[in-house]
mmCIF file of C-alpha atoms in Angstrom:
data_model
loop_
_atom_site.group_PDB
_atom_site.id
_atom_site.type_symbol
_atom_site.label_atom_id
_atom_site.label_comp_id
_atom_site.label_asym_id
_atom_site.label_seq_id
_atom_site.Cartn_x
_atom_site.Cartn_y
_atom_site.Cartn_z
ATOM 1 C CA MET A 1 6.026 -12.325 -6.934
ATOM 2 C CA GLY A 2 4.498 -9.548 -9.102
ATOM 3 C CA LYS A 3 3.382 -9.134 -12.062
ATOM 4 C CA ALA A 4 5.760 -9.357 -15.344
ATOM 5 C CA GLY A 5 8.074 -10.848 -13.068
ATOM 6 C CA ARG A 6 9.122 -8.561 -10.449
ATOM 7 C CA ASP A 7 9.214 -9.457 -6.371
ATOM 8 C CA TRP A 8 7.445 -7.199 -4.129
ATOM 9 C CA GLY A 9 10.127 -6.696 -1.918
ATOM 10 C CA GLN A 10 12.370 -5.499 -4.491
ATOM 11 C CA ILE A 11 9.104 -2.883 -5.717
ATOM 12 C CA TYR A 12 8.569 -1.900 -1.918
ATOM 13 C CA SER A 13 12.428 -1.167 -1.464
ATOM 14 C CA ILE A 14 12.214 0.957 -4.694
ATOM 15 C CA TYR A 15 9.149 3.069 -3.971
ATOM 16 C CA GLY A 16 8.338 2.762 -0.482
ATOM 17 C CA VAL A 17 5.256 3.517 1.145
ATOM 18 C CA ASP A 18 4.151 7.539 0.174
ATOM 19 C CA ASP A 19 1.876 7.798 2.942
ATOM 20 C CA TRP A 20 2.660 5.441 6.158
ATOM 21 C CA HIS A 21 0.808 7.148 8.851
ATOM 22 C CA THR A 22 -2.078 5.825 7.548
ATOM 23 C CA PRO A 23 -1.661 2.747 7.554
ATOM 24 C CA ILE A 24 0.520 3.016 10.919
ATOM 25 C CA PHE A 25 -2.184 4.878 12.300
ATOM 26 C CA LEU A 26 -5.519 2.656 11.708
ATOM 27 C CA LEU A 27 -2.768 -0.846 12.630
ATOM 28 C CA ILE A 28 -1.972 0.391 16.128
ATOM 29 C CA HIS A 29 -5.834 1.355 16.725
ATOM 30 C CA ALA A 30 -6.677 -2.178 15.840
ATOM 31 C CA ILE A 31 -4.111 -3.739 17.847
ATOM 32 C CA PHE A 32 -5.576 -1.368 20.649
ATOM 33 C CA PHE A 33 -8.878 -3.214 19.554
ATOM 34 C CA SER A 34 -7.566 -6.493 19.431
ATOM 35 C CA ILE A 35 -6.839 -6.212 23.307
ATOM 36 C CA LEU A 36 -9.919 -4.731 24.102
ATOM 37 C CA SER A 37 -11.941 -7.888 22.781
ATOM 38 C CA VAL A 38 -9.724 -10.416 24.077
ATOM 39 C CA LEU A 39 -9.452 -8.918 27.530
ATOM 40 C CA PHE A 40 -14.130 -8.842 27.071
ATOM 41 C CA LEU A 41 -13.057 -12.436 26.248
ATOM 42 C CA VAL A 42 -11.263 -13.137 29.397
ATOM 43 C CA TYR A 43 -12.530 -11.208 32.171
ATOM 44 C CA PHE A 44 -16.447 -11.467 30.550
ATOM 45 C CA GLU A 45 -18.325 -12.420 34.041
ATOM 46 C CA PRO A 46 -16.903 -9.433 35.684
ATOM 47 C CA ILE A 47 -17.978 -7.133 32.705
ATOM 48 C CA CYS A 48 -21.325 -8.316 32.908
ATOM 49 C CA TYR A 49 -21.149 -7.340 36.766
ATOM 50 C CA PHE A 50 -19.910 -3.904 35.865
ATOM 51 C CA PHE A 51 -22.703 -3.821 33.015
ATOM 52 C CA GLN A 52 -25.625 -4.930 36.029
ATOM 53 C CA HIS A 53 -24.925 -1.000 37.762
ATOM 54 C CA PHE A 54 -26.334 -0.132 34.727
ATOM 55 C CA LEU A 55 -28.887 -2.285 33.023
ATOM 56 C CA PRO A 56 -31.764 -4.118 34.843
ATOM 57 C CA GLY A 57 -31.485 -7.873 35.199
ATOM 58 C CA PRO A 58 -28.024 -10.083 34.606
ATOM 59 C CA SER A 59 -29.664 -11.082 31.346
ATOM 60 C CA ALA A 60 -29.942 -7.254 29.998
ATOM 61 C CA ALA A 61 -26.006 -6.853 31.298
ATOM 62 C CA ARG A 62 -24.538 -9.690 29.493
ATOM 63 C CA PHE A 63 -26.318 -8.966 26.230
ATOM 64 C CA ALA A 64 -24.981 -5.805 25.998
ATOM 65 C CA ALA A 65 -21.533 -7.189 27.351
ATOM 66 C CA GLY A 66 -21.237 -10.215 24.242
ATOM 67 C CA PHE A 67 -22.894 -7.245 21.761
ATOM 68 C CA THR A 68 -19.859 -4.499 23.360
ATOM 69 C CA GLY A 69 -17.237 -7.487 22.938
ATOM 70 C CA SER A 70 -18.260 -8.597 19.465
ATOM 71 C CA VAL A 71 -18.358 -5.157 17.654
ATOM 72 C CA THR A 72 -14.516 -4.777 19.391
ATOM 73 C CA ALA A 73 -13.729 -7.700 17.308
ATOM 74 C CA LEU A 74 -15.450 -6.463 14.438
ATOM 75 C CA SER A 75 -13.684 -3.636 14.786
ATOM 76 C CA ALA A 76 -10.410 -4.909 15.149
ATOM 77 C CA ILE A 77 -11.256 -7.241 11.944
ATOM 78 C CA CYS A 78 -11.865 -3.917 10.097
ATOM 79 C CA LEU A 79 -8.943 -1.621 11.186
ATOM 80 C CA PHE A 80 -6.834 -4.307 10.278
ATOM 81 C CA CYS A 81 -8.173 -4.495 6.920
ATOM 82 C CA ALA A 82 -8.699 -1.175 6.180
ATOM 83 C CA ALA A 83 -4.775 -1.098 7.039
ATOM 84 C CA GLY A 84 -3.859 -3.778 4.848
ATOM 85 C CA ASN A 85 -5.582 -2.366 1.852
ATOM 86 C CA ILE A 86 -3.873 1.011 2.054
ATOM 87 C CA PHE A 87 -0.696 -0.609 2.722
ATOM 88 C CA TYR A 88 -1.130 -2.780 -0.253
ATOM 89 C CA SER A 89 -2.474 -0.292 -2.566
ATOM 90 C CA SER A 90 0.265 2.020 -2.481
ATOM 91 C CA VAL A 91 2.549 -0.016 -3.979
ATOM 92 C CA SER A 92 1.589 -3.230 -4.833
ATOM 93 C CA LEU A 93 -1.616 -2.522 -6.511
ATOM 94 C CA HIS A 94 -0.519 0.503 -8.005
ATOM 95 C CA TRP A 95 2.230 -1.276 -9.563
ATOM 96 C CA GLU A 96 -0.192 -3.886 -11.328
ATOM 97 C CA MET A 97 -2.716 -0.822 -12.392
ATOM 98 C CA ALA A 98 -0.016 1.036 -14.114
ATOM 99 C CA GLN A 99 1.071 -2.881 -16.058
ATOM 100 C CA ARG A 100 -2.845 -2.989 -17.074
ATOM 101 C CA MET A 101 -2.633 1.409 -18.151
ATOM 102 C CA VAL A 102 0.262 0.912 -19.959
ATOM 103 C CA ASN A 103 -0.999 -2.288 -21.565
ATOM 104 C CA ALA A 104 -3.905 -0.059 -22.624
ATOM 105 C CA VAL A 105 -1.729 1.790 -25.603
ATOM 106 C CA SER A 106 -1.580 -1.044 -28.474
ATOM 107 C CA ASP A 107 1.775 0.614 -29.381
ATOM 108 C CA TRP A 108 4.882 1.492 -27.486
ATOM 109 C CA SER A 109 7.398 2.009 -30.365
ATOM 110 C CA SER A 110 5.859 5.005 -31.745
ATOM 111 C CA VAL A 111 5.458 7.007 -28.941
ATOM 112 C CA LYS A 112 7.726 10.219 -28.793
ATOM 113 C CA HIS A 113 5.590 11.419 -25.946
ATOM 114 C CA ALA A 114 4.217 10.526 -22.600
ATOM 115 C CA LEU A 115 2.976 12.567 -19.700
ATOM 116 C CA ASP A 116 2.751 10.842 -16.421
ATOM 117 C CA LEU A 117 0.371 13.381 -14.743
ATOM 118 C CA GLY A 118 0.589 13.326 -11.098
ATOM 119 C CA CYS A 119 3.880 11.286 -10.910
ATOM 120 C CA GLY A 120 4.609 10.833 -7.341
ATOM 121 C CA ARG A 121 6.927 8.159 -6.439
ATOM 122 C CA GLY A 122 7.222 7.336 -9.909
ATOM 123 C CA ILE A 123 5.299 3.740 -10.302
ATOM 124 C CA LEU A 124 3.015 4.573 -13.599
ATOM 125 C CA LEU A 125 5.902 6.668 -14.899
ATOM 126 C CA ASN A 126 8.869 3.822 -15.305
ATOM 127 C CA ALA A 127 6.538 1.811 -15.511
ATOM 128 C CA VAL A 128 6.470 4.115 -18.670
ATOM 129 C CA ALA A 129 9.660 3.882 -19.253
ATOM 130 C CA LEU A 130 10.381 0.500 -18.767
ATOM 131 C CA GLN A 131 7.921 -0.146 -21.737
ATOM 132 C CA LEU A 132 9.343 2.400 -24.048
ATOM 133 C CA LYS A 133 13.204 0.980 -23.271
ATOM 134 C CA LYS A 134 11.478 -2.932 -23.871
ATOM 135 C CA SER A 135 9.319 -1.731 -27.494
ATOM 136 C CA GLY A 136 13.022 -0.002 -28.431
ATOM 137 C CA SER A 137 11.508 3.144 -28.743
ATOM 138 C CA SER A 138 13.083 6.846 -28.709
ATOM 139 C CA GLY A 139 10.289 7.976 -27.137
ATOM 140 C CA ARG A 140 10.544 10.341 -23.411
ATOM 141 C CA VAL A 141 8.183 10.266 -20.655
ATOM 142 C CA VAL A 142 7.351 13.721 -18.633
ATOM 143 C CA GLY A 143 6.410 12.830 -15.060
ATOM 144 C CA LEU A 144 4.461 16.228 -13.852
ATOM 145 C CA HIS A 145 3.862 16.655 -10.358
ATOM 146 C CA PRO A 146 2.822 19.947 -8.392
ATOM 147 C CA THR A 147 4.592 19.526 -5.701
ATOM 148 C CA PRO A 148 8.294 20.984 -6.645
ATOM 149 C CA THR A 149 9.850 19.176 -4.108
ATOM 150 C CA ARG A 150 9.289 15.800 -5.502
ATOM 151 C CA SER A 151 11.381 15.236 -8.541
ATOM 152 C CA LEU A 152 14.457 14.390 -6.927
ATOM 153 C CA SER A 153 13.043 11.001 -5.222
ATOM 154 C CA THR A 154 11.070 10.759 -8.614
ATOM 155 C CA LEU A 155 14.227 10.487 -10.316
ATOM 156 C CA ARG A 156 16.285 8.523 -7.901
ATOM 157 C CA THR A 157 13.265 5.580 -8.577
ATOM 158 C CA ALA A 158 14.045 6.112 -12.253
ATOM 159 C CA GLY A 159 17.220 5.474 -12.048
ATOM 160 C CA LEU A 160 16.880 2.468 -9.688
ATOM 161 C CA GLU A 161 14.765 1.164 -12.238
ATOM 162 C CA GLY A 162 17.502 1.386 -14.917
ATOM 163 C CA VAL A 163 15.322 3.639 -17.082
ATOM 164 C CA GLN A 164 16.630 7.597 -16.097
ATOM 165 C CA GLU A 165 17.512 8.425 -19.869
ATOM 166 C CA TYR A 166 14.044 7.974 -20.730
ATOM 167 C CA VAL A 167 12.417 9.874 -17.658
ATOM 168 C CA THR A 168 11.959 13.872 -17.436
ATOM 169 C CA CYS A 169 10.254 15.876 -14.002
ATOM 170 C CA ARG A 170 8.972 18.846 -13.547
ATOM 171 C CA SER A 171 6.364 20.804 -11.135
ATOM 172 C CA GLY A 172 3.590 22.772 -13.013
ATOM 173 C CA ASP A 173 -0.279 23.443 -11.991
ATOM 174 C CA PRO A 174 -1.536 20.530 -13.438
ATOM 175 C CA MET A 175 -5.216 23.030 -14.287
ATOM 176 C CA ARG A 176 -2.567 24.825 -16.414
ATOM 177 C CA LEU A 177 -0.716 22.438 -18.209
ATOM 178 C CA PRO A 178 3.030 23.958 -19.075
ATOM 179 C CA PHE A 179 3.073 22.602 -22.648
ATOM 180 C CA SER A 180 1.657 23.088 -26.117
ATOM 181 C CA ASP A 181 -1.040 21.415 -28.012
ATOM 182 C CA ASN A 182 -1.484 18.500 -29.387
ATOM 183 C CA TYR A 183 1.681 17.437 -27.684
ATOM 184 C CA PHE A 184 1.753 14.104 -26.322
ATOM 185 C CA ASP A 185 1.402 10.531 -27.681
ATOM 186 C CA VAL A 186 -0.153 9.242 -24.401
ATOM 187 C CA VAL A 187 -1.304 10.768 -21.067
ATOM 188 C CA ALA A 188 -1.760 8.646 -18.131
ATOM 189 C CA SER A 189 -2.645 9.334 -14.365
ATOM 190 C CA ALA A 190 -2.752 6.988 -11.664
ATOM 191 C CA ALA A 191 -4.910 8.054 -8.271
ATOM 192 C CA PHE A 192 -4.321 11.472 -8.927
ATOM 193 C CA VAL A 193 -7.010 13.558 -10.144
ATOM 194 C CA HIS A 194 -8.835 12.946 -7.289
ATOM 195 C CA THR A 195 -7.229 15.047 -5.348
ATOM 196 C CA VAL A 196 -6.943 17.897 -7.342
ATOM 197 C CA GLY A 197 -9.574 21.117 -5.865
ATOM 198 C CA LYS A 198 -9.791 18.670 -2.646
ATOM 199 C CA GLU A 199 -9.032 21.407 -0.323
ATOM 200 C CA PHE A 200 -13.202 22.146 -1.593
ATOM 201 C CA GLY A 201 -13.702 19.295 -0.538
ATOM 202 C CA GLN A 202 -14.423 16.420 -2.832
ATOM 203 C CA LYS A 203 -17.933 16.154 -3.091
ATOM 204 C CA THR A 204 -18.046 20.088 -4.261
ATOM 205 C CA ALA A 205 -19.023 21.508 -7.475
ATOM 206 C CA ALA A 206 -15.703 23.481 -7.097
ATOM 207 C CA ALA A 207 -14.117 19.921 -6.434
ATOM 208 C CA ALA A 208 -16.331 19.038 -9.349
ATOM 209 C CA ALA A 209 -15.411 22.171 -11.568
ATOM 210 C CA GLU A 210 -11.793 21.721 -10.684
ATOM 211 C CA ARG A 211 -11.246 17.907 -11.658
ATOM 212 C CA MET A 212 -12.593 18.703 -14.728
ATOM 213 C CA ARG A 213 -10.809 21.731 -15.976
ATOM 214 C CA VAL A 214 -7.617 19.266 -15.728
ATOM 215 C CA LEU A 215 -9.552 16.766 -17.746
ATOM 216 C CA GLY A 216 -9.895 18.887 -20.411
ATOM 217 C CA GLU A 217 -6.102 19.922 -20.267
ATOM 218 C CA VAL A 218 -5.408 16.165 -20.319
ATOM 219 C CA VAL A 219 -7.391 16.056 -23.575
ATOM 220 C CA ARG A 220 -5.425 19.595 -24.628
ATOM 221 C CA VAL A 221 -2.734 18.447 -24.568
ATOM 222 C CA LEU A 222 -2.983 14.692 -26.349
ATOM 223 C CA LYS A 223 -2.603 14.655 -30.208
ATOM 224 C CA PRO A 224 -5.552 13.517 -32.108
ATOM 225 C CA GLY A 225 -5.226 9.866 -32.484
ATOM 226 C CA GLY A 226 -3.226 9.957 -28.728
ATOM 227 C CA VAL A 227 -4.426 8.046 -26.329
ATOM 228 C CA GLY A 228 -5.347 9.039 -22.751
ATOM 229 C CA VAL A 229 -5.440 6.672 -19.698
ATOM 230 C CA VAL A 230 -6.600 7.742 -16.202
ATOM 231 C CA TRP A 231 -7.032 5.322 -12.988
ATOM 232 C CA ASP A 232 -8.587 7.182 -10.350
ATOM 233 C CA LEU A 233 -10.874 6.853 -7.327
ATOM 234 C CA VAL A 234 -14.518 7.784 -6.923
ATOM 235 C CA HIS A 235 -15.124 10.384 -9.787
ATOM 236 C CA VAL A 236 -14.684 8.161 -12.510
ATOM 237 C CA PRO A 237 -18.526 8.536 -13.871
ATOM 238 C CA GLU A 238 -17.411 12.287 -14.449
ATOM 239 C CA TYR A 239 -14.639 11.606 -16.178
ATOM 240 C CA VAL A 240 -16.573 9.699 -18.668
ATOM 241 C CA ASN A 241 -19.354 12.273 -18.782
ATOM 242 C CA ARG A 242 -17.309 14.799 -19.931
ATOM 243 C CA LEU A 243 -15.037 12.823 -21.837
ATOM 244 C CA ARG A 244 -18.223 12.289 -24.053
ATOM 245 C CA GLU A 245 -19.027 16.048 -23.837
ATOM 246 C CA LEU A 246 -15.183 16.487 -25.415
ATOM 247 C CA LYS A 247 -16.289 13.890 -28.188
ATOM 248 C CA MET A 248 -13.426 11.700 -27.351
ATOM 249 C CA GLU A 249 -13.507 8.047 -29.109
ATOM 250 C CA ASP A 250 -13.105 4.127 -27.912
ATOM 251 C CA ILE A 251 -13.846 5.701 -23.675
ATOM 252 C CA ARG A 252 -13.386 2.481 -22.364
ATOM 253 C CA VAL A 253 -14.193 1.938 -18.286
ATOM 254 C CA SER A 254 -12.181 -1.056 -16.926
ATOM 255 C CA GLU A 255 -13.967 -3.130 -14.124
ATOM 256 C CA ARG A 256 -14.246 -1.788 -10.373
ATOM 257 C CA VAL A 257 -11.074 -2.512 -8.086
ATOM 258 C CA THR A 258 -11.108 -1.632 -4.443
ATOM 259 C CA ALA A 259 -7.984 0.758 -3.980
ATOM 260 C CA PHE A 260 -7.101 2.649 -0.421
ATOM 261 C CA MET A 261 -10.785 1.296 0.504
ATOM 262 C CA VAL A 262 -13.019 2.833 -2.419
ATOM 263 C CA ASN A 263 -13.674 1.905 -6.039
ATOM 264 C CA SER A 264 -11.361 2.627 -8.323
ATOM 265 C CA HIS A 265 -11.509 2.040 -11.978
ATOM 266 C CA VAL A 266 -9.603 2.371 -15.200
ATOM 267 C CA VAL A 267 -10.897 4.759 -17.780
ATOM 268 C CA SER A 268 -9.043 4.931 -21.692
ATOM 269 C CA PHE A 269 -9.892 6.811 -24.450
ATOM 270 C CA ASN A 270 -8.360 8.012 -27.958
ATOM 271 C CA LYS A 271 -9.188 12.193 -29.197
ATOM 272 C CA PRO A 272 -10.142 11.477 -32.672
ATOM 273 C CA SER A 273 -7.877 12.441 -35.190
ATOM 274 C CA GLN A 274 -9.359 14.730 -36.308
ATOM 275 C CA HIS A 275 -13.649 16.471 -36.453
ATOM 276 C CA PHE A 276 -15.264 17.501 -39.422
ATOM 277 C CA VAL A 277 -17.770 20.003 -38.723
ATOM 278 C CA GLY A 278 -21.137 19.588 -39.534
ATOM 279 C CA PRO A 279 -24.132 22.013 -40.152
ATOM 280 C CA ASN A 280 -25.645 22.184 -36.843
ATOM 281 C CA GLU A 281 -21.878 21.720 -34.870
ATOM 282 C CA VAL A 282 -19.276 24.094 -33.480
ATOM 283 C CA ARG A 283 -15.751 22.964 -33.698
ATOM 284 C CA LEU A 284 -13.931 21.641 -30.177
ATOM 285 C CA ASP A 285 -11.181 24.106 -28.500
ATOM 286 C CA TRP A 286 -9.876 22.590 -25.331
ATOM 287 C CA ARG A 287 -7.913 25.280 -24.400
ATOM 288 C CA LEU A 288 -8.213 25.991 -20.807
ATOM 289 C CA ASN A 289 -10.097 29.125 -20.975
ATOM 290 C CA ASN A 290 -12.931 27.317 -23.027
ATOM 291 C CA LEU A 291 -14.019 24.723 -20.454
ATOM 292 C CA CYS A 292 -16.431 24.855 -17.542
#
């Protein structure tokens, strides 16, 4: 059984695996290396004899054969672990992290407008909708994704979860969110922001600038006093620094969670209800044209 009384089989049947090519690719290679390591074990002596043609002496040949067989077996284990982690992260872990993100908001009954940035198949989107339904809120959650064709499949999962009346989907540019300033009570995003700017290369300054523009847009559309929650991979320290620059309050970073074979964290924060300008300060403007 999964979190909140959900059966993992049911969750996988609703959401499926978005990028199934990667775990299948890893699994095929893991099976190949497993077979290869078994062959090394069964035919160890003939392999040692083969290595003697290239190495001086039987001892060196046996060491080389044993070392190669061991590396092959370890490679198979690593590939199995990688395939399993990616398969688990795609749905099961994603669902668990969605529950944690939902729990970061203390009062859903007062939430009127929520945004799931990069909604994908709707795992976080539907978790928010389920929470709105459970709390008796009259609020709605908007799922935004840059791919226009994503909306139909996302709405299908909302229907399967029985929360379609709480959900709206639309496409849009995450760096130019099609919403007015101070619109949402809650803005959440799960494993999406790190994908922005990837065409420039994940470690380039251009990609980092694109991610920071998205984070600035999240702050812009969030109401004063609203809550932002971001679960993301690798670049969390950048997000924390940017949120501090934008004077966000109560910035919290969760413990490390391994997702998709890398470190991930949940960052939550509050947008200040008001900001008093002192003699040496300037009022912050979160609009896009003022972001770096």
